[in-house]
Amino acid sequence: KAGVTQTPRYLIKTRGQQVTLSCSPISGHRSVSWYQQTPGQGLQFLFEYFSETQRNKGNFPGRFSGRQFSNSRSEMNVSTLELGDSALYLCASTPMGGRGYTFGSGTRLTVV
Amino acid sequence: QQQVKQSPQSLIVQKGGISIINCAYENTAFDYFPWYQQFPGKGPALLIAIRPDVSEKKEGRFTISFNKSAKQFSLHIMDSQPGDSATYFCAASKRETSGSRLTFGEGTQLTVNP
């Protein structure tokens, strides 16, 4: 059974640009969550999607957004990138009603 | 009230020893407490999880001890091995109106010396 797949693995962007990250959950998992991991702030919840609807959102500015498609794949977008957005962005999926999140290996975003 | 405090920040043990990592939470609405293990370049992987109606859960060399009255829980790694060297995160979550989220501790960098 394939795990959670995140693409790309690494990304370098310039301040002010925007970026889109992709996540394919485990087959059958309909809930997808996104987390940001930085050395200073640790792991922080961004948002959760279920059945193409955002049902939970963390304390991040509106520059961070996401969406989920009918096949449960999800994308997150960060607009007007800032240096502080440099982080490992992790996607996690869980079956409906479950809380045993399975994480992907993440996308390492560097903003220069 | 959403915080989870984890200690120590780093831990060095000898092969065969016991590694103990502690976490404390504030929000009594939390009802699910998982531990994650993360290796460099990888995402966190679920190790073991416990619910507050149980005081202890053991899976192989990994044991969670849970003290509901003190709002504390801990991870014990018995017979620690060099391959256990990784960063460990405790977390907590609660059922919300819709969905759920994990609130993570700050992480513990474990080094097991051969």
CSV table of C-alpha atoms in Angstrom, one decimal, chain B residues 23-104:
chain,number,residue,atom,x,y,z
B,23,CYS,CA,5.0,15.6,28.1
B,24,ALA,CA,2.4,17.7,29.9
B,25,TYR,CA,-0.8,19.2,28.5
B,26,GLU,CA,-3.3,21.8,29.7
B,27,ASN,CA,-6.5,21.2,27.8
B,28,THR,CA,-8.6,18.5,29.5
B,29,ALA,CA,-10.6,18.2,26.3
B,30,PHE,CA,-7.7,16.3,24.7
B,31,ASP,CA,-8.6,12.7,24.3
B,32,TYR,CA,-6.0,11.2,22.1
B,33,PHE,CA,-2.2,11.2,22.8
B,34,PRO,CA,0.1,9.8,20.1
B,35,TRP,CA,3.9,9.7,19.9
B,36,TYR,CA,5.7,10.2,16.7
B,37,GLN,CA,9.3,9.3,15.6
B,38,GLN,CA,11.0,11.3,13.0
B,39,PHE,CA,14.3,10.5,11.2
B,40,PRO,CA,16.2,13.2,9.2
B,41,GLY,CA,14.7,13.8,5.8
B,42,LYS,CA,11.5,11.9,6.7
B,43,GLY,CA,8.1,12.8,8.0
B,44,PRO,CA,6.9,11.9,11.5
B,45,ALA,CA,5.9,8.2,11.8
B,46,LEU,CA,3.2,7.1,14.4
B,47,LEU,CA,4.8,5.0,17.1
B,48,ILE,CA,2.1,4.4,19.6
B,49,ALA,CA,-0.9,6.2,20.9
B,50,ILE,CA,-3.1,6.2,24.1
B,51,ARG,CA,-6.5,7.4,25.1
B,52,PRO,CA,-7.1,8.8,28.6
B,53,ASP,CA,-9.2,5.9,29.9
B,54,VAL,CA,-6.0,3.8,29.9
B,55,SER,CA,-3.0,4.4,32.2
B,56,GLU,CA,-0.5,2.4,30.3
B,57,LYS,CA,0.0,1.0,26.8
B,58,LYS,CA,2.9,-1.2,25.6
B,59,GLU,CA,3.9,-2.1,22.1
B,60,GLY,CA,7.2,-4.0,21.9
B,61,ARG,CA,9.9,-1.9,23.5
B,62,PHE,CA,7.8,1.2,23.6
B,63,THR,CA,5.4,2.1,26.5
B,64,ILE,CA,3.2,5.1,27.1
B,65,SER,CA,2.4,5.9,30.7
B,66,PHE,CA,-0.5,8.2,31.2
B,67,ASN,CA,-1.5,10.2,34.3
B,68,LYS,CA,-4.8,11.9,33.8
B,69,SER,CA,-5.0,13.7,37.1
B,70,ALA,CA,-1.5,15.2,36.6
B,71,LYS,CA,-2.2,15.8,32.9
B,72,GLN,CA,1.1,14.2,32.0
B,73,PHE,CA,2.2,11.3,29.8
B,74,SER,CA,5.5,9.8,28.9
B,75,LEU,CA,7.2,7.5,26.5
B,76,HIS,CA,9.6,4.8,27.7
B,77,ILE,CA,11.9,3.1,25.3
B,78,MET,CA,13.3,-0.1,26.8
B,79,ASP,CA,16.5,-1.6,25.7
B,80,SER,CA,17.3,1.5,23.6
B,81,GLN,CA,19.2,0.8,20.3
B,82,PRO,CA,21.3,3.0,18.1
B,83,GLY,CA,18.6,2.7,15.5
B,84,ASP,CA,16.2,4.5,17.9
B,85,SER,CA,18.3,7.6,17.5
B,86,ALA,CA,15.8,10.1,16.1
B,87,THR,CA,13.6,13.0,17.1
B,88,TYR,CA,10.5,12.1,19.1
B,89,PHE,CA,7.3,14.2,19.3
B,90,CYS,CA,4.4,13.8,21.7
B,91,ALA,CA,1.1,15.2,20.5
B,92,ALA,CA,-2.5,15.6,21.6
B,93,SER,CA,-5.8,16.0,19.9
B,94,LYS,CA,-9.5,16.5,20.6
B,95,ARG,CA,-12.6,16.1,18.7
B,96,GLU,CA,-13.7,19.4,17.3
B,97,THR,CA,-17.0,20.5,15.7
B,98,SER,CA,-15.6,19.1,12.6
B,99,GLY,CA,-12.4,17.2,12.1
B,100,SER,CA,-9.4,17.2,14.5
B,101,ARG,CA,-5.9,18.5,14.6
B,102,LEU,CA,-2.7,17.4,16.3
B,103,THR,CA,-1.0,19.8,18.8
B,104,PHE,CA,2.7,18.8,19.0
